[in-house]
CSV table of C-alpha atoms in Angstrom, one decimal:
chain,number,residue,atom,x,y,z
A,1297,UNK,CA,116.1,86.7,108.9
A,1298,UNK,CA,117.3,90.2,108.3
A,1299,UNK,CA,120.4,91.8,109.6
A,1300,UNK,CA,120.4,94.4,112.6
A,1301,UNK,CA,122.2,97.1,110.9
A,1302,UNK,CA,123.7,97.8,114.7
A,1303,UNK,CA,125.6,94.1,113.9
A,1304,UNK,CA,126.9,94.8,110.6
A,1305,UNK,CA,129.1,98.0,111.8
A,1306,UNK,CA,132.6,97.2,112.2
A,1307,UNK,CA,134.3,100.7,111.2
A,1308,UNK,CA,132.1,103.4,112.8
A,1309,UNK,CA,133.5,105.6,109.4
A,1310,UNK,CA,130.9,104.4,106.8
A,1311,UNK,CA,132.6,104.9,102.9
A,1312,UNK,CA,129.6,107.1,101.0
A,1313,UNK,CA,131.2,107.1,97.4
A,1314,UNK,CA,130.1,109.9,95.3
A,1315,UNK,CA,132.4,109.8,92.1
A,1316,UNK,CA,133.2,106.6,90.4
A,1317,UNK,CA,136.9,107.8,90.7
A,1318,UNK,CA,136.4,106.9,94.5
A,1319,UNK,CA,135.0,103.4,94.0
A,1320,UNK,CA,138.9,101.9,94.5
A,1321,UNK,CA,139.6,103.9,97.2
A,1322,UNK,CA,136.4,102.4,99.0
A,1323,UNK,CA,137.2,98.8,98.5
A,1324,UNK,CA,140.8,99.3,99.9
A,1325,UNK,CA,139.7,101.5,103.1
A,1326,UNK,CA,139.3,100.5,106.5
A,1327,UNK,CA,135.4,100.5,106.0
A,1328,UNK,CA,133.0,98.3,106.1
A,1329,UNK,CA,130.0,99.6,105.0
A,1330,UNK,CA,130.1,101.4,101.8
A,1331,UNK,CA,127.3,103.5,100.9
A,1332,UNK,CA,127.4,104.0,96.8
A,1333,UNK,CA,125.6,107.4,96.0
A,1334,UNK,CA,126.8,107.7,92.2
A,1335,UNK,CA,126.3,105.3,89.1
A,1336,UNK,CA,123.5,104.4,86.9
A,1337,UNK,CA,121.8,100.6,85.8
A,1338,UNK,CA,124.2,99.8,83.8
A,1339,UNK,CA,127.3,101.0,86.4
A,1340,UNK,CA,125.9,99.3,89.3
A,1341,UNK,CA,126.4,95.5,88.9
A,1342,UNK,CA,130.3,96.3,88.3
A,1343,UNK,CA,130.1,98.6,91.5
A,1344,UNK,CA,128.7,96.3,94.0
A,1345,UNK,CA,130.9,93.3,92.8
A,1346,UNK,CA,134.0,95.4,93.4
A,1347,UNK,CA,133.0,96.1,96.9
A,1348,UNK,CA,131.7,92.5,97.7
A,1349,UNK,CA,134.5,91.3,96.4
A,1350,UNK,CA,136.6,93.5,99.0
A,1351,UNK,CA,134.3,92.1,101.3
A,1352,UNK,CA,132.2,95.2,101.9
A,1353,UNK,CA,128.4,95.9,103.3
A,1354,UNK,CA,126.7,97.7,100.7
A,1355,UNK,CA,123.8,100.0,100.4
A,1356,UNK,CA,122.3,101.8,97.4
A,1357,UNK,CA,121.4,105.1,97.7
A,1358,UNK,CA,118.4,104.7,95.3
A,1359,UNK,CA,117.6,108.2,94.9
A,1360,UNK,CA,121.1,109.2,93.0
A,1361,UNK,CA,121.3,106.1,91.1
A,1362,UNK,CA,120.5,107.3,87.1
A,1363,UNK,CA,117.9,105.6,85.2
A,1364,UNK,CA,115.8,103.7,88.6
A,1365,UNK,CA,112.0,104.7,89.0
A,1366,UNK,CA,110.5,104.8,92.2
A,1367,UNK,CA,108.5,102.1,92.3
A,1368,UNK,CA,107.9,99.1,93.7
A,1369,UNK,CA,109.5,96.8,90.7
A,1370,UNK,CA,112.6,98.8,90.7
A,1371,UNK,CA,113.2,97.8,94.5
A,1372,UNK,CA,112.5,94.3,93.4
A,1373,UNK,CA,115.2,94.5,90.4
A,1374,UNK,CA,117.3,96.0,93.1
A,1375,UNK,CA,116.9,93.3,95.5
A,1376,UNK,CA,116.4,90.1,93.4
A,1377,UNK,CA,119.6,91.2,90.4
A,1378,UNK,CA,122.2,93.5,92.3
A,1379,UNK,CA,121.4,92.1,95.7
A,1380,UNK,CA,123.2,94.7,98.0
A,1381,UNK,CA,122.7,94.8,101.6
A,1382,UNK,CA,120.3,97.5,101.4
A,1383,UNK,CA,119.2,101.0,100.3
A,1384,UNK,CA,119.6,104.3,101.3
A,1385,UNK,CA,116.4,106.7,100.2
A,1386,UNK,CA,114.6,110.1,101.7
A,1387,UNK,CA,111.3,108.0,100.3
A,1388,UNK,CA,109.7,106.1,103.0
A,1389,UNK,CA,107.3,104.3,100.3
A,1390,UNK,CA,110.2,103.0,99.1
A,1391,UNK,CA,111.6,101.6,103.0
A,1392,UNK,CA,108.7,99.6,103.0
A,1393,UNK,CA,108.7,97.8,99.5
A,1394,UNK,CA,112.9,96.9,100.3
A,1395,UNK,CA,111.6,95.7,103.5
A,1396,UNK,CA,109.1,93.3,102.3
A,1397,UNK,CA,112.1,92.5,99.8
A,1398,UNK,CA,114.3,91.6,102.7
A,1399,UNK,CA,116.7,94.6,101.9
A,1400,UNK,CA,118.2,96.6,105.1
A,1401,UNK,CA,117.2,100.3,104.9
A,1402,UNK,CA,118.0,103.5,106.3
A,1403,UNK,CA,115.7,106.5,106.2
A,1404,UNK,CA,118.0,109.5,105.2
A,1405,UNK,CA,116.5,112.8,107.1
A,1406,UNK,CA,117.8,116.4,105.8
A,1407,UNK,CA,117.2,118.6,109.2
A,1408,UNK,CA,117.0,122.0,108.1
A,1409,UNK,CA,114.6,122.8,111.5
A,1410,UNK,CA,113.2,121.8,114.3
A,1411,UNK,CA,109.9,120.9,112.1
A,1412,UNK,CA,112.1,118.8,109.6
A,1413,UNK,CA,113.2,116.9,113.0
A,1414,UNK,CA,109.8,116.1,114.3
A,1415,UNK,CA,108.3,115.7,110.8
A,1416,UNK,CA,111.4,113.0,110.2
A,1417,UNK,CA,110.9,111.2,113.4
A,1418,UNK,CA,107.7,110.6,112.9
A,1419,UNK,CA,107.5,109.5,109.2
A,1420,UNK,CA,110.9,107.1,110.4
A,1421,UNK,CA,108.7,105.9,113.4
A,1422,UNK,CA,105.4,105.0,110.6
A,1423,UNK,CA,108.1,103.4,108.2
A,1424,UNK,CA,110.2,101.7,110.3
A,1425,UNK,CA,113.6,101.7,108.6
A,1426,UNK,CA,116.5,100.0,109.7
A,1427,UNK,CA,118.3,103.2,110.8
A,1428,UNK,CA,118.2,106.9,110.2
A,1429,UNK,CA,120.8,109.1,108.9
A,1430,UNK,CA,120.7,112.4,109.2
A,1431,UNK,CA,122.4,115.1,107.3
A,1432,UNK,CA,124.2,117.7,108.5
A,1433,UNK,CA,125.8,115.8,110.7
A,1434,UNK,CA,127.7,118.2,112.6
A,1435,UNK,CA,125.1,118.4,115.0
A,1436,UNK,CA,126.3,116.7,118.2
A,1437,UNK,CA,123.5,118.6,120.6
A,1438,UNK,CA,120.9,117.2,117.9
A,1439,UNK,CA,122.8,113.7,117.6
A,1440,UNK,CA,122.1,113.4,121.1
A,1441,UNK,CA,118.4,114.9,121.0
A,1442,UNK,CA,117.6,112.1,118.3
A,1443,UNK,CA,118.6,109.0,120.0
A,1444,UNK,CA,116.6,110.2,122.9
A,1445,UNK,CA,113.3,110.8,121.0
A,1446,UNK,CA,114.1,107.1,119.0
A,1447,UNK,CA,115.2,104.0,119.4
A,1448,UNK,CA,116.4,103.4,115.6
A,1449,UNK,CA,120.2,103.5,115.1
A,1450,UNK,CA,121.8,107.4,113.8
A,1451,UNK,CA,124.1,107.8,111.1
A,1452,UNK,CA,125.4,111.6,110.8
A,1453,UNK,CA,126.8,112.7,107.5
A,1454,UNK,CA,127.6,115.6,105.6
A,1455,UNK,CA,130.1,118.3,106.0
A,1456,UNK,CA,132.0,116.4,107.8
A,1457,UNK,CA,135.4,117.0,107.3
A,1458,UNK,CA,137.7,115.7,110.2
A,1459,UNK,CA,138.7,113.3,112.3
A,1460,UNK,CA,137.2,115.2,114.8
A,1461,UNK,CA,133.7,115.9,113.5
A,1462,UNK,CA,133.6,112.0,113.8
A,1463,UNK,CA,134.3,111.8,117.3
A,1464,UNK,CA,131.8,114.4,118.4
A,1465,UNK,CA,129.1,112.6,116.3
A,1466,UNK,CA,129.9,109.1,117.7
A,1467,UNK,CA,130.4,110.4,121.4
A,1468,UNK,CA,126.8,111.8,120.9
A,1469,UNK,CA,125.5,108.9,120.3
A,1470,UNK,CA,125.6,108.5,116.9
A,1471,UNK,CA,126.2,104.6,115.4
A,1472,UNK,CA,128.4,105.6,112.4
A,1473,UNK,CA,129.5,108.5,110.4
A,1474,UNK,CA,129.1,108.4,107.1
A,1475,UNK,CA,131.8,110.6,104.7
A,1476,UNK,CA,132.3,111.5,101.5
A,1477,UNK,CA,136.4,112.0,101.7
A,1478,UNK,CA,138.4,109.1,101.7
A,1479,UNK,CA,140.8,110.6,103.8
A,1480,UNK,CA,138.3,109.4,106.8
A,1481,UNK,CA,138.0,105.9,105.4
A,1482,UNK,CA,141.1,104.4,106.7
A,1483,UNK,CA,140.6,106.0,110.6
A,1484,UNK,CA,140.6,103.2,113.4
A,1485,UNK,CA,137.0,103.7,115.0
């Protein structure tokens, strides 16, 4: 049986690495859940070893990851050799080949207008991901929309910057923010 991603969040800051540099930095923080959005095939085993090792949750953001395909054999690879939690992708062909893998998956959403929300919604509702996260995620009024027009958990990332950008998110219902500046990783939420 999979995991609810809703179970798996200790630390409502999620650790979304984007420079190698920031891999140590990650496996010391406060997070638990480490989203790795930089590194290539031959990068990624030493990666996700360092993290599970610190005893993080980890997800692949399969779409910056240098030298994967999108296909169906490359989520296999993924799930059978590197075996992360899940994967992070704006693909939803590629939600539903890590699902019948037995990966955990979370739709990433770019709203850029209201269209881009309904559109989103409704390719997250046909996929089915684990959770959504949705970029930018200083959108509290739009945080709060979402989680009325779906029943999947909300991430919000991207520009956010401070403690407080964190707190609106979460108080708008939001399950986790995810960041990109270790500075956040070590807050208490």
């Amino acid at each position: 049986m999979r995991n609810n991603i809703n179970d798996i969040v200790q630390s409502q800051v999620i650790a979304s690495i984007k420079e190698e540099a920031d891999l140590e930095k990650a496996a010391r923080s406060n997070a638990n859940i480490v989203f790795i959005l930089t590194g290539n095939l031959i990068t990624m085993d030493g990666y996700l070893k360092k993290l599970k090792a610190a005893g993080k949750t980890t997800f692949i953001h399969i779409d910056f990851i240098d030298g994967l395909s999108n296909t169906k054999s490359a989520i296999k690879y993924i799930a059978e050799i590197w075996k992360p939690a899940g994967i992070i992708t704006t693909k939803s062909n590629l939600i539903k080949y890590a699902k019948e893998e037995g990966l955990m998956t979370i739709q990433r959403l770019f709203l850029i207008d209201r269209n881009a929300l309904v559109k989103g919604i409704e390719i997250a509702h046909n996929c089915k991901p684990d959770a959504i996260e949705i970029l930018p995620g200083l959108m509290p009024s739009v945080i709060d929309k979402l989680t009325n027009m779906t029943a999947l958990p909300i991430i919000a990332g991207g520009l956010i910057s401070n403690k407080e950008d964190i707190l609106n998110g979460l108080s708008a219902g939001a399950l986790a923010i995810s960041s990109g500046d270790p500075k956040l990783w070590n807050l208490d939420l």
